[in-house]
């Protein structure tokens, strides 16, 4: 029987996706509205303001350290985000490059069957994100970006047929179906 390795002091896939979703469209506002719009006006960026980034990540379920979030850690979180989004877009090379850059200097300690990042604080959080980031590659066919152009939330499609196109977290499916229904009704198209 194989011994299972437990990862301790780390984060799970949902926390990794929270980091990936720090950049999103204006309709993806959960867990709370975003006041900051990216330079091109199309997306919101939760990693522009360190305190806002901490609040967003905490609201998404990531255990954030009490230590201040400095520029180097914000940049590392942006690299995590870019790696996940590259994988969701099918760019495995950019994903691997990002993972390699993030892995430089990250150290872990094996205690019995537990793997733990050695670094404390934000360095430890970022190192802990590397584990689900590495595991995500095996699920790359299920990793998607919401097809609502005003959302862009990254999610893992857990459906049997792998046919989910809208994220469930933001309620895009029902929202877009209602819009389509109203549009069809407005122009006089009825269902057959």
PDB file of C-alpha atoms in Angstrom, residues 13-14 16-18 20-21 23 28 84-85 87-89 136 139-148 151-159 162-173:
ATOM      1  CA  UNK A  13      -6.851  24.604  -5.120  1.00  0.00           C
ATOM      2  CA  UNK A  14      -9.623  27.039  -4.183  1.00  0.00           C
ATOM      3  CA  UNK A  16      -4.949  29.139  -5.802  1.00  0.00           C
ATOM      4  CA  UNK A  17      -7.997  30.004  -7.906  1.00  0.00           C
ATOM      5  CA  UNK A  18      -8.674  32.975  -5.625  1.00  0.00           C
ATOM      6  CA  UNK A  20      -5.934  33.573 -10.246  1.00  0.00           C
ATOM      7  CA  UNK A  21      -9.184  35.523  -9.995  1.00  0.00           C
ATOM      8  CA  UNK A  23      -8.026  39.932 -12.226  1.00  0.00           C
ATOM      9  CA  UNK A  28     -17.293  39.109 -11.398  1.00  0.00           C
ATOM     10  CA  UNK A  84      -2.830  29.821 -13.805  1.00  0.00           C
ATOM     11  CA  UNK A  85      -4.382  32.037 -16.469  1.00  0.00           C
ATOM     12  CA  UNK A  87      -2.721  27.279 -18.292  1.00  0.00           C
ATOM     13  CA  UNK A  88      -6.438  28.125 -18.586  1.00  0.00           C
ATOM     14  CA  UNK A  89      -5.693  29.666 -22.000  1.00  0.00           C
ATOM     15  CA  UNK A 136      -3.265  21.949 -11.551  1.00  0.00           C
ATOM     16  CA  UNK A 139      -6.377  19.118 -14.596  1.00  0.00           C
ATOM     17  CA  UNK A 140      -5.497  21.559 -17.354  1.00  0.00           C
ATOM     18  CA  UNK A 141      -8.213  20.168 -19.658  1.00  0.00           C
ATOM     19  CA  UNK A 142     -10.799  21.097 -17.008  1.00  0.00           C
ATOM     20  CA  UNK A 143      -9.352  24.528 -16.212  1.00  0.00           C
ATOM     21  CA  UNK A 144     -11.439  27.181 -17.957  1.00  0.00           C
ATOM     22  CA  UNK A 145     -12.149  30.848 -18.063  1.00  0.00           C
ATOM     23  CA  UNK A 146     -15.797  31.917 -17.864  1.00  0.00           C
ATOM     24  CA  UNK A 147     -17.170  32.641 -21.328  1.00  0.00           C
ATOM     25  CA  UNK A 148     -19.047  35.656 -20.043  1.00  0.00           C
ATOM     26  CA  UNK A 151     -16.569  38.075 -16.035  1.00  0.00           C
ATOM     27  CA  UNK A 152     -13.465  36.073 -16.963  1.00  0.00           C
ATOM     28  CA  UNK A 153     -13.458  34.110 -13.677  1.00  0.00           C
ATOM     29  CA  UNK A 154     -11.140  31.061 -13.821  1.00  0.00           C
ATOM     30  CA  UNK A 155     -12.672  27.786 -12.626  1.00  0.00           C
ATOM     31  CA  UNK A 156     -12.204  24.025 -12.804  1.00  0.00           C
ATOM     32  CA  UNK A 157     -15.003  22.308 -14.725  1.00  0.00           C
ATOM     33  CA  UNK A 158     -16.128  19.442 -12.497  1.00  0.00           C
ATOM     34  CA  UNK A 159     -18.937  18.284 -14.803  1.00  0.00           C
ATOM     35  CA  UNK A 162     -16.541  18.812 -19.304  1.00  0.00           C
ATOM     36  CA  UNK A 163     -19.026  21.137 -20.943  1.00  0.00           C
ATOM     37  CA  UNK A 164     -19.389  23.911 -18.365  1.00  0.00           C
ATOM     38  CA  UNK A 165     -18.798  27.269 -20.031  1.00  0.00           C
ATOM     39  CA  UNK A 166     -19.825  29.741 -17.324  1.00  0.00           C
ATOM     40  CA  UNK A 167     -18.538  29.980 -13.789  1.00  0.00           C
ATOM     41  CA  UNK A 168     -20.904  29.023 -11.008  1.00  0.00           C
ATOM     42  CA  UNK A 169     -19.267  31.317  -8.422  1.00  0.00           C
ATOM     43  CA  UNK A 170     -20.453  34.485 -10.131  1.00  0.00           C
ATOM     44  CA  UNK A 171     -23.830  33.229 -11.358  1.00  0.00           C
ATOM     45  CA  UNK A 172     -23.020  33.934 -14.997  1.00  0.00           C
ATOM     46  CA  UNK A 173     -25.131  31.112 -16.469  1.00  0.00           C
TER      47      UNK A 173
END
